[in-house]
mmCIF file of C-alpha atoms and ligand atoms in Angstrom:
data_model
loop_
_atom_site.group_PDB
_atom_site.id
_atom_site.type_symbol
_atom_site.label_atom_id
_atom_site.label_comp_id
_atom_site.label_asym_id
_atom_site.label_seq_id
_atom_site.Cartn_x
_atom_site.Cartn_y
_atom_site.Cartn_z
ATOM 1 C CA MET A 908 76.519 185.150 59.095
ATOM 2 C CA THR A 909 76.554 186.819 55.717
ATOM 3 C CA ILE A 910 76.482 190.590 55.609
ATOM 4 C CA PRO A 911 75.574 191.358 51.981
ATOM 5 C CA PRO A 912 78.041 193.872 50.555
ATOM 6 C CA SER A 913 76.441 197.057 49.308
ATOM 7 C CA GLY A 914 77.988 199.185 46.602
ATOM 8 C CA LYS A 915 81.672 199.927 46.248
ATOM 9 C CA ALA A 916 82.336 199.839 49.972
ATOM 10 C CA GLY A 917 81.667 196.103 50.083
ATOM 11 C CA CYS A 918 84.138 195.002 47.421
ATOM 12 C CA MET A 919 87.269 194.419 49.470
ATOM 13 C CA GLU A 920 88.367 192.974 52.765
ATOM 14 C CA LYS A 921 89.001 195.545 55.471
ATOM 15 C CA LEU A 922 91.855 195.979 57.904
ATOM 16 C CA VAL A 923 90.075 197.399 60.952
ATOM 17 C CA LEU A 924 91.355 198.800 64.235
ATOM 18 C CA GLY A 925 88.992 198.832 67.249
ATOM 19 C CA ILE A 926 89.377 201.016 70.345
ATOM 20 C CA GLU A 927 87.389 200.475 73.570
ATOM 21 C CA SER A 928 87.527 202.679 76.672
ATOM 22 C CA SER A 929 83.935 203.002 77.906
ATOM 23 C CA CYS A 930 84.527 201.836 81.477
ATOM 24 C CA ASP A 931 87.503 200.267 83.257
ATOM 25 C CA GLU A 932 89.079 198.225 80.462
ATOM 26 C CA SER A 933 91.347 199.822 77.863
ATOM 27 C CA ALA A 934 91.435 197.660 74.752
ATOM 28 C CA VAL A 935 92.725 197.780 71.186
ATOM 29 C CA ALA A 936 92.322 195.127 68.482
ATOM 30 C CA LEU A 937 93.204 194.709 64.829
ATOM 31 C CA LEU A 938 90.967 192.550 62.617
ATOM 32 C CA ARG A 939 90.924 191.521 58.986
ATOM 33 C CA VAL A 940 87.273 191.273 57.904
ATOM 34 C CA GLN A 941 86.251 189.587 54.655
ATOM 35 C CA PRO A 942 83.687 191.254 52.353
ATOM 36 C CA GLU A 943 80.937 188.900 53.588
ATOM 37 C CA GLY A 944 81.725 189.779 57.234
ATOM 38 C CA THR A 945 83.988 186.922 58.403
ATOM 39 C CA PRO A 946 86.467 188.303 60.954
ATOM 40 C CA GLU A 947 90.032 187.232 61.709
ATOM 41 C CA ILE A 948 91.717 188.700 64.786
ATOM 42 C CA LEU A 949 95.294 189.677 63.897
ATOM 43 C CA ALA A 950 96.200 191.089 67.322
ATOM 44 C CA GLU A 951 94.441 192.334 70.433
ATOM 45 C CA GLU A 952 95.372 193.780 73.807
ATOM 46 C CA ILE A 953 93.212 194.384 76.882
ATOM 47 C CA SER A 954 94.404 196.202 79.977
ATOM 48 C CA SER A 955 92.144 195.951 83.021
ATOM 49 C CA GLN A 956 92.188 198.728 85.599
ATOM 50 C CA SER A 957 90.798 196.620 88.445
ATOM 51 C CA ASN A 958 94.068 196.977 90.397
ATOM 52 C CA VAL A 959 93.507 200.776 90.392
ATOM 53 C CA HIS A 960 89.838 200.772 91.450
ATOM 54 C CA VAL A 961 90.041 197.909 93.943
ATOM 55 C CA HIS A 962 91.142 200.348 96.679
ATOM 56 C CA TYR A 963 87.907 202.370 96.294
ATOM 57 C CA GLY A 964 85.332 199.554 96.078
ATOM 58 C CA GLY A 965 84.142 200.706 92.630
ATOM 59 C CA VAL A 966 85.221 202.423 89.410
ATOM 60 C CA VAL A 967 86.446 206.007 90.007
ATOM 61 C CA PRO A 968 85.680 207.834 86.713
ATOM 62 C CA GLU A 969 88.563 210.358 86.936
ATOM 63 C CA LEU A 970 91.113 207.637 87.544
ATOM 64 C CA ALA A 971 89.617 205.500 84.797
ATOM 65 C CA SER A 972 89.989 208.326 82.228
ATOM 66 C CA ARG A 973 93.581 208.916 83.261
ATOM 67 C CA GLU A 974 94.398 205.206 82.923
ATOM 68 C CA HIS A 975 92.891 205.090 79.399
ATOM 69 C CA LEU A 976 95.001 208.089 78.419
ATOM 70 C CA ARG A 977 98.110 206.226 79.549
ATOM 71 C CA ALA A 978 97.169 202.794 78.195
ATOM 72 C CA LEU A 979 95.657 203.400 74.734
ATOM 73 C CA PRO A 980 98.862 204.569 72.946
ATOM 74 C CA LEU A 981 100.854 201.680 74.448
ATOM 75 C CA LEU A 982 98.238 199.074 73.520
ATOM 76 C CA THR A 983 97.922 200.456 69.974
ATOM 77 C CA ASP A 984 101.687 200.307 69.436
ATOM 78 C CA GLN A 985 101.725 196.756 70.759
ATOM 79 C CA VAL A 986 98.845 195.621 68.502
ATOM 80 C CA LEU A 987 100.381 197.147 65.362
ATOM 81 C CA ARG A 988 103.772 195.659 66.192
ATOM 82 C CA THR A 989 102.329 192.177 66.838
ATOM 83 C CA ALA A 990 100.396 192.238 63.554
ATOM 84 C CA GLY A 991 103.312 193.800 61.606
ATOM 85 C CA VAL A 992 100.967 196.492 60.244
ATOM 86 C CA GLU A 993 101.617 200.238 59.744
ATOM 87 C CA LEU A 994 98.936 202.696 60.805
ATOM 88 C CA ALA A 995 98.667 204.013 57.223
ATOM 89 C CA GLU A 996 97.616 200.537 55.992
ATOM 90 C CA ILE A 997 94.460 200.501 58.132
ATOM 91 C CA ASP A 998 91.172 200.925 56.211
ATOM 92 C CA VAL A 999 88.759 201.656 59.057
ATOM 93 C CA VAL A 1000 88.909 202.589 62.754
ATOM 94 C CA GLY A 1001 86.015 202.035 65.160
ATOM 95 C CA VAL A 1002 85.898 203.617 68.601
ATOM 96 C CA THR A 1003 83.305 203.154 71.339
ATOM 97 C CA ALA A 1004 81.191 206.330 71.471
ATOM 98 C CA GLY A 1005 78.795 205.183 74.238
ATOM 99 C CA PRO A 1006 77.154 204.226 76.447
ATOM 100 C CA GLY A 1007 79.743 204.535 79.214
ATOM 101 C CA LEU A 1008 81.602 206.962 81.454
ATOM 102 C CA ILE A 1009 81.729 210.257 79.596
ATOM 103 C CA GLY A 1010 85.356 211.118 80.423
ATOM 104 C CA CYS A 1011 86.505 207.633 79.411
ATOM 105 C CA LEU A 1012 84.592 207.811 76.121
ATOM 106 C CA LEU A 1013 86.078 211.241 75.338
ATOM 107 C CA VAL A 1014 89.611 209.950 75.915
ATOM 108 C CA GLY A 1015 89.006 207.074 73.467
ATOM 109 C CA ILE A 1016 87.347 209.302 70.835
ATOM 110 C CA HIS A 1017 90.053 211.992 70.953
ATOM 111 C CA PHE A 1018 92.751 209.343 70.777
ATOM 112 C CA ALA A 1019 91.060 207.745 67.744
ATOM 113 C CA GLU A 1020 90.676 211.140 66.048
ATOM 114 C CA GLY A 1021 94.382 211.828 66.566
ATOM 115 C CA LEU A 1022 95.274 208.468 65.013
ATOM 116 C CA THR A 1023 93.026 208.681 61.981
ATOM 117 C CA MET A 1024 93.238 212.342 60.973
ATOM 118 C CA PRO A 1025 96.823 212.426 59.593
ATOM 119 C CA HIS A 1026 96.096 209.425 57.325
ATOM 120 C CA ALA A 1027 92.452 210.309 56.535
ATOM 121 C CA ILE A 1028 91.295 206.901 57.799
ATOM 122 C CA PRO A 1029 87.482 206.670 58.099
ATOM 123 C CA LEU A 1030 86.501 206.699 61.790
ATOM 124 C CA TYR A 1031 83.225 205.241 63.108
ATOM 125 C CA GLY A 1032 81.689 205.857 66.553
ATOM 126 C CA ILE A 1033 80.395 202.486 67.729
ATOM 127 C CA HIS A 1034 77.697 201.598 70.265
ATOM 128 C CA HIS A 1035 79.273 199.501 73.031
ATOM 129 C CA ILE A 1036 76.265 197.182 73.363
ATOM 130 C CA GLU A 1037 76.161 196.674 69.590
ATOM 131 C CA GLY A 1038 79.708 195.369 70.064
ATOM 132 C CA HIS A 1039 78.488 192.837 72.652
ATOM 133 C CA VAL A 1040 75.620 191.857 70.322
ATOM 134 C CA PHE A 1041 78.091 190.804 67.612
ATOM 135 C CA ALA A 1042 80.937 189.530 69.855
ATOM 136 C CA ALA A 1043 79.825 185.902 69.441
ATOM 137 C CA LEU A 1044 80.550 186.200 65.693
ATOM 138 C CA LEU A 1045 84.261 186.494 66.465
ATOM 139 C CA GLU A 1046 84.308 182.749 67.181
ATOM 140 C CA HIS A 1047 80.900 181.459 66.010
ATOM 141 C CA PRO A 1048 80.401 182.443 62.355
ATOM 142 C CA HIS A 1049 77.211 180.336 62.133
ATOM 143 C CA VAL A 1050 75.227 182.790 64.286
ATOM 144 C CA ALA A 1051 72.329 183.918 62.064
ATOM 145 C CA PHE A 1052 69.569 186.553 62.224
ATOM 146 C CA PRO A 1053 67.132 186.636 63.914
ATOM 147 C CA TYR A 1054 68.529 185.756 67.323
ATOM 148 C CA LEU A 1055 67.875 186.797 70.906
ATOM 149 C CA THR A 1056 70.696 188.204 72.968
ATOM 150 C CA LEU A 1057 71.104 188.658 76.716
ATOM 151 C CA ILE A 1058 73.802 191.075 77.805
ATOM 152 C CA ALA A 1059 74.489 190.809 81.535
ATOM 153 C CA SER A 1060 77.417 192.786 82.880
ATOM 154 C CA GLY A 1061 78.286 195.144 85.717
ATOM 155 C CA GLY A 1062 76.596 198.025 83.879
ATOM 156 C CA HIS A 1063 73.927 196.423 81.682
ATOM 157 C CA THR A 1064 71.237 193.762 81.820
ATOM 158 C CA GLU A 1065 69.095 193.646 78.712
ATOM 159 C CA ILE A 1066 67.536 191.283 76.190
ATOM 160 C CA HIS A 1067 67.223 192.297 72.532
ATOM 161 C CA LEU A 1068 65.843 190.650 69.426
ATOM 162 C CA ILE A 1069 68.499 191.032 66.720
ATOM 163 C CA GLU A 1070 66.944 191.023 63.245
ATOM 164 C CA GLY A 1071 69.871 192.445 61.272
ATOM 165 C CA LEU A 1072 72.672 194.996 61.511
ATOM 166 C CA GLY A 1073 71.036 198.067 63.076
ATOM 167 C CA GLN A 1074 67.688 196.272 63.571
ATOM 168 C CA TYR A 1075 67.291 195.818 67.298
ATOM 169 C CA ARG A 1076 64.119 195.366 69.318
ATOM 170 C CA LEU A 1077 64.306 195.856 73.091
ATOM 171 C CA ILE A 1078 62.618 192.946 74.860
ATOM 172 C CA ALA A 1079 63.680 193.475 78.474
ATOM 173 C CA ARG A 1080 65.978 195.636 80.518
ATOM 174 C CA THR A 1081 66.715 196.191 84.173
ATOM 175 C CA THR A 1082 64.628 198.800 85.922
ATOM 176 C CA ASP A 1083 67.388 199.434 88.493
ATOM 177 C CA ASP A 1084 70.658 197.530 89.130
ATOM 178 C CA ALA A 1085 72.468 195.384 86.570
ATOM 179 C CA ALA A 1086 72.904 191.654 87.297
ATOM 180 C CA GLY A 1087 76.686 192.031 87.746
ATOM 181 C CA GLU A 1088 76.077 194.955 90.089
ATOM 182 C CA ALA A 1089 73.729 192.728 92.136
ATOM 183 C CA PHE A 1090 76.443 190.049 92.316
ATOM 184 C CA ASP A 1091 79.021 192.679 93.329
ATOM 185 C CA LYS A 1092 76.818 194.347 95.958
ATOM 186 C CA ALA A 1093 75.991 190.964 97.504
ATOM 187 C CA ALA A 1094 79.674 190.026 97.467
ATOM 188 C CA ASN A 1095 80.463 193.306 99.203
ATOM 189 C CA LEU A 1096 77.827 192.626 101.890
ATOM 190 C CA LEU A 1097 79.436 189.221 102.419
ATOM 191 C CA GLY A 1098 82.880 190.841 102.755
ATOM 192 C CA LEU A 1099 84.247 189.224 99.585
ATOM 193 C CA GLY A 1100 85.890 192.397 98.201
ATOM 194 C CA TYR A 1101 85.459 194.198 94.859
ATOM 195 C CA PRO A 1102 84.564 193.241 92.163
ATOM 196 C CA GLY A 1103 83.267 190.203 93.987
ATOM 197 C CA GLY A 1104 80.887 188.572 91.456
ATOM 198 C CA ALA A 1105 83.316 185.828 90.458
ATOM 199 C CA ARG A 1106 84.350 185.259 94.109
ATOM 200 C CA LEU A 1107 80.726 184.985 95.194
ATOM 201 C CA ALA A 1108 80.122 182.487 92.370
ATOM 202 C CA ALA A 1109 83.161 180.404 93.397
ATOM 203 C CA LEU A 1110 81.998 180.349 97.037
ATOM 204 C CA ALA A 1111 78.469 179.414 95.946
ATOM 205 C CA ASP A 1112 79.728 176.583 93.712
ATOM 206 C CA ALA A 1113 81.779 175.178 96.603
ATOM 207 C CA THR A 1114 78.751 175.146 98.957
ATOM 208 C CA PRO A 1115 76.510 172.080 98.834
ATOM 209 C CA THR A 1116 73.092 173.410 99.956
ATOM 210 C CA THR A 1117 70.762 176.353 99.227
ATOM 211 C CA PRO A 1118 68.974 176.911 102.548
ATOM 212 C CA PHE A 1119 67.670 180.454 102.079
ATOM 213 C CA SER A 1120 65.051 181.407 99.576
ATOM 214 C CA LEU A 1121 65.251 184.953 98.274
ATOM 215 C CA PRO A 1122 62.362 186.725 96.512
ATOM 216 C CA LEU A 1123 62.377 186.417 92.712
ATOM 217 C CA PRO A 1124 62.071 190.002 91.430
ATOM 218 C CA LEU A 1125 59.194 191.106 89.139
ATOM 219 C CA PRO A 1126 57.991 187.550 88.417
ATOM 220 C CA ARG A 1127 55.198 188.704 86.095
ATOM 221 C CA SER A 1128 57.129 191.341 84.157
ATOM 222 C CA ALA A 1129 59.314 190.913 81.071
ATOM 223 C CA HIS A 1130 61.836 193.248 82.730
ATOM 224 C CA PHE A 1131 64.519 192.740 85.366
ATOM 225 C CA SER A 1132 64.886 194.279 88.809
ATOM 226 C CA PHE A 1133 67.668 193.529 91.249
ATOM 227 C CA SER A 1134 67.506 196.317 93.845
ATOM 228 C CA GLY A 1135 64.894 194.521 96.018
ATOM 229 C CA LEU A 1136 67.163 191.518 96.056
ATOM 230 C CA LYS A 1137 69.940 193.682 97.435
ATOM 231 C CA THR A 1138 67.707 194.768 100.336
ATOM 232 C CA ALA A 1139 66.679 191.160 101.009
ATOM 233 C CA ILE A 1140 70.319 190.049 100.995
ATOM 234 C CA SER A 1141 71.365 192.844 103.312
ATOM 235 C CA LEU A 1142 68.583 191.856 105.800
ATOM 236 C CA LEU A 1143 69.599 188.205 105.521
ATOM 237 C CA VAL A 1144 73.272 189.014 106.148
ATOM 238 C CA GLU A 1145 72.294 191.041 109.235
ATOM 239 C CA GLU A 1146 69.978 188.336 110.535
ATOM 240 C CA GLN A 1147 72.561 185.587 110.015
ATOM 241 C CA ALA A 1148 75.543 187.580 111.355
ATOM 242 C CA LYS A 1149 75.365 185.657 114.637
ATOM 243 C CA ASN A 1150 75.915 182.373 112.768
ATOM 244 C CA GLY A 1151 79.351 183.506 111.562
ATOM 245 C CA GLU A 1152 81.413 182.281 108.616
ATOM 246 C CA ALA A 1153 79.512 179.038 108.083
ATOM 247 C CA VAL A 1154 76.434 180.679 106.547
ATOM 248 C CA ARG A 1155 78.383 182.891 104.139
ATOM 249 C CA GLY A 1156 78.595 180.157 101.532
ATOM 250 C CA GLN A 1157 74.899 179.370 101.932
ATOM 251 C CA ILE A 1158 73.923 183.003 101.449
ATOM 252 C CA ALA A 1159 76.226 183.209 98.398
ATOM 253 C CA LYS A 1160 74.585 180.113 96.942
ATOM 254 C CA SER A 1161 71.095 181.530 97.500
ATOM 255 C CA VAL A 1162 72.066 184.852 95.892
ATOM 256 C CA GLN A 1163 73.547 183.154 92.838
ATOM 257 C CA ALA A 1164 70.466 180.921 92.497
ATOM 258 C CA ALA A 1165 68.095 183.925 92.635
ATOM 259 C CA ILE A 1166 69.987 186.073 90.102
ATOM 260 C CA VAL A 1167 70.519 183.163 87.700
ATOM 261 C CA GLN A 1168 66.864 182.123 87.939
ATOM 262 C CA SER A 1169 65.719 185.643 87.151
ATOM 263 C CA LEU A 1170 67.974 185.816 84.051
ATOM 264 C CA CYS A 1171 66.804 182.369 82.882
ATOM 265 C CA ASP A 1172 63.094 183.149 83.448
ATOM 266 C CA LYS A 1173 63.121 186.387 81.430
ATOM 267 C CA LEU A 1174 65.125 184.859 78.618
ATOM 268 C CA TYR A 1175 62.855 181.799 78.514
ATOM 269 C CA ARG A 1176 59.846 184.107 78.332
ATOM 270 C CA ALA A 1177 61.462 186.008 75.433
ATOM 271 C CA THR A 1178 62.101 182.766 73.525
ATOM 272 C CA ARG A 1179 58.407 181.843 73.878
ATOM 273 C CA GLU A 1180 57.353 185.131 72.333
ATOM 274 C CA HIS A 1181 59.882 185.391 69.490
ATOM 275 C CA ASN A 1182 60.641 182.790 66.906
ATOM 276 C CA VAL A 1183 64.410 182.254 67.047
ATOM 277 C CA ARG A 1184 66.733 179.256 66.889
ATOM 278 C CA GLN A 1185 69.727 180.816 68.657
ATOM 279 C CA VAL A 1186 70.316 182.755 71.863
ATOM 280 C CA VAL A 1187 73.591 184.636 72.353
ATOM 281 C CA VAL A 1188 74.633 185.457 75.928
ATOM 282 C CA SER A 1189 77.469 187.837 76.774
ATOM 283 C CA GLY A 1190 78.749 190.336 79.369
ATOM 284 C CA GLY A 1191 80.859 189.528 82.439
ATOM 285 C CA VAL A 1192 78.041 187.629 84.203
ATOM 286 C CA SER A 1193 77.920 185.109 81.342
ATOM 287 C CA ALA A 1194 81.140 183.667 82.820
ATOM 288 C CA ASN A 1195 78.911 182.272 85.606
ATOM 289 C CA ARG A 1196 78.909 178.481 85.471
ATOM 290 C CA LEU A 1197 75.430 178.002 86.943
ATOM 291 C CA LEU A 1198 73.987 180.508 84.446
ATOM 292 C CA ARG A 1199 75.630 178.674 81.532
ATOM 293 C CA SER A 1200 74.377 175.239 82.567
ATOM 294 C CA GLN A 1201 70.871 176.460 83.520
ATOM 295 C CA LEU A 1202 70.395 178.361 80.263
ATOM 296 C CA LYS A 1203 71.466 175.365 78.179
ATOM 297 C CA GLU A 1204 69.058 173.140 80.136
ATOM 298 C CA GLN A 1205 66.096 175.503 80.348
ATOM 299 C CA LEU A 1206 66.259 176.832 76.767
ATOM 300 C CA SER A 1207 66.838 173.440 75.102
ATOM 301 C CA PRO A 1208 66.422 172.667 72.160
ATOM 302 C CA LEU A 1209 67.437 176.242 71.245
ATOM 303 C CA GLU A 1210 71.162 176.737 70.694
ATOM 304 C CA VAL A 1211 72.695 178.885 73.452
ATOM 305 C CA ILE A 1212 75.945 180.506 72.312
ATOM 306 C CA PHE A 1213 78.553 182.228 74.501
ATOM 307 C CA PRO A 1214 81.500 184.219 73.152
ATOM 308 C CA SER A 1215 84.876 183.080 74.537
ATOM 309 C CA PRO A 1216 85.560 184.404 78.075
ATOM 310 C CA LEU A 1217 87.878 187.098 76.628
ATOM 311 C CA HIS A 1218 85.125 188.391 74.324
ATOM 312 C CA CYS A 1219 82.257 188.057 76.863
ATOM 313 C CA THR A 1220 83.756 190.969 78.772
ATOM 314 C CA ASP A 1221 84.721 194.385 77.401
ATOM 315 C CA ASN A 1222 87.104 194.124 74.445
ATOM 316 C CA ALA A 1223 88.012 196.013 71.290
ATOM 317 C CA ALA A 1224 87.661 193.132 68.803
ATOM 318 C CA MET A 1225 83.867 193.430 69.043
ATOM 319 C CA ILE A 1226 84.076 197.192 68.388
ATOM 320 C CA ALA A 1227 86.337 196.641 65.353
ATOM 321 C CA LEU A 1228 83.938 193.989 64.026
ATOM 322 C CA VAL A 1229 80.887 196.267 64.177
ATOM 323 C CA ALA A 1230 82.864 199.113 62.531
ATOM 324 C CA ALA A 1231 83.839 196.704 59.734
ATOM 325 C CA LEU A 1232 80.276 195.417 59.245
ATOM 326 C CA ARG A 1233 78.929 198.960 59.099
ATOM 327 C CA ALA A 1234 81.684 200.078 56.695
ATOM 328 C CA LEU A 1235 81.095 197.017 54.476
ATOM 329 C CA GLN A 1236 77.408 197.918 54.285
ATOM 330 C CA GLY A 1237 78.252 201.412 53.124
ATOM 331 C CA ALA A 1238 77.837 203.413 56.359
ATOM 332 C CA LYS A 1239 79.391 206.861 56.143
ATOM 333 C CA PRO A 1240 81.818 207.952 58.867
ATOM 334 C CA GLY A 1241 80.651 211.153 60.555
ATOM 335 C CA ASN A 1242 81.192 213.389 63.555
ATOM 336 C CA ILE A 1243 81.399 211.362 66.730
ATOM 337 C CA HIS A 1244 79.738 212.477 69.947
ATOM 338 C CA ALA A 1245 80.352 210.718 73.251
ATOM 339 C CA GLN A 1246 77.034 209.592 74.748
ATOM 340 C CA SER A 1247 76.956 208.327 78.310
ATOM 341 C CA ARG A 1248 73.394 207.067 77.790
ATOM 342 C CA TRP A 1249 72.398 205.647 74.420
ATOM 343 C CA ALA A 1250 69.622 203.129 73.761
ATOM 344 C CA LEU A 1251 70.636 200.276 71.444
ATOM 345 C CA GLU A 1252 67.197 200.214 69.823
ATOM 346 C CA SER A 1253 67.688 203.804 68.618
ATOM 347 C CA LEU A 1254 70.324 202.573 66.126
ATOM 348 C CA THR A 1255 69.427 202.114 62.473
ATOM 349 C CA PRO A 1256 70.899 200.013 59.645
ATOM 350 C CA PRO A 1257 73.718 201.663 57.657
ATOM 351 C CA GLY A 1258 72.285 204.224 55.232
ATOM 352 C CA VAL A 1259 68.991 204.620 57.131
ATOM 353 C CA SER A 1260 68.601 207.603 59.440
HETATM 354 O O1 KG4 B 2124 81.312 192.846 81.181
HETATM 355 P P1 KG4 B 2124 82.125 193.114 82.401
HETATM 356 O O2 KG4 B 2124 83.510 192.534 82.477
HETATM 357 O O3 KG4 B 2124 82.315 194.638 82.667
HETATM 358 C C1 KG4 B 2124 81.315 195.579 82.641
HETATM 359 O O4 KG4 B 2124 80.469 195.585 83.542
HETATM 360 O O5 KG4 B 2124 81.349 196.390 81.694
HETATM 361 O O6 KG4 B 2124 81.276 192.569 83.637
HETATM 362 C C2 KG4 B 2124 81.759 192.618 84.942
HETATM 363 C C3 KG4 B 2124 80.692 192.057 85.868
HETATM 364 C C4 KG4 B 2124 81.039 192.337 87.326
HETATM 365 O O7 KG4 B 2124 79.878 192.813 87.957
HETATM 366 C C5 KG4 B 2124 81.441 190.963 87.833
HETATM 367 O O8 KG4 B 2124 81.223 190.800 89.200
HETATM 368 C C6 KG4 B 2124 80.573 190.045 87.010
HETATM 369 O O9 KG4 B 2124 80.598 190.628 85.711
HETATM 370 N N1 KG4 B 2124 81.107 188.683 86.955
HETATM 371 C C7 KG4 B 2124 80.438 187.606 87.421
HETATM 372 C C8 KG4 B 2124 81.287 186.492 87.222
HETATM 373 N N2 KG4 B 2124 82.441 186.929 86.639
HETATM 374 C C9 KG4 B 2124 82.300 188.286 86.480
HETATM 375 N N3 KG4 B 2124 79.222 187.495 87.970
HETATM 376 C C10 KG4 B 2124 78.821 186.259 88.306
HETATM 377 N N4 KG4 B 2124 79.558 185.138 88.164
HETATM 378 C C11 KG4 B 2124 80.801 185.209 87.627
HETATM 379 N N5 KG4 B 2124 81.520 184.090 87.477
HETATM 380 ZN ZN1 ZN B 2125 80.399 195.910 78.262
#
């Protein structure tokens, strides 16, 4: 992808630090980004908090904020040391400003302000989903506008048409639960622990048959819905309780099939309505093997691109990349406000307000 440089800001490569703390992963990354937008990751660190939240069956916001406060300085030191770079050499810092847990976002923003102020380093507040939109570019530089993107994680399930930096058209979004949340709730009902999406998927993949058919949500709508599925699964689990362990795998397989089919159907529908050659899929659910194989099969001959597993989930390299692209296109750093809710399509290209 070529991001045309604009004005003086686009003349030189940028050394960019990214900071991510919107949910339960603390992450810091340092990138060198060429004037035309090609990124090189110099160092990155991600610290997951799942060992903290596992005892509560979900993310506890207060604990998450406290963990970010502890982790971000350590991760930043580690990244700078690995890359052999001094803070004062950094050209740009990007920090996730939303959407996410408000306390977690505030910790990241205040930390970034503390880092940048003494050296007058320009600081950009970055939209977390915009990070996911561009994450594939970290490893797949041939991704080109326009493309469709599906982001399916524990907090988000949405399809956007990406026409340029800051040019995003919402095509579909969930009306209730996110796909990862549906996987996790089903896993919880099956007694697989938290977060159980990957465990449910592993159990499903190891089970040969799909004996239960679950309702496909909102078949005629462009949008997603997963809460009805949760009710259906909970009834099925209750009804099958008498059949013991043996049916657990079969229920898991049916759940995975229903969620994957819903994601494939909506994305297929989007590709019929918008003229694109590439589809980029990211978020934690994109690690799902059935989803990967079904999308490649059902969307053929379109190219379906997945970021590496590390960059499918929350990371700071994607935040650094977006900060660099915006800085290269002449965006001005400004006051940063944490926003727990923030629609991607409300963003504009650099220099347009
Ligand atoms: O993007 P992510 O790491 O974190 C956020 O939600 O921000 O996504 C985590 C979600 C969880 O709901 C998890 O259960 C789900 O991704 N997940 C999976 C798989 N691996 C992770 N869902 C289905 N199949 C998987 N293999
Ligand atoms: Zn995310």
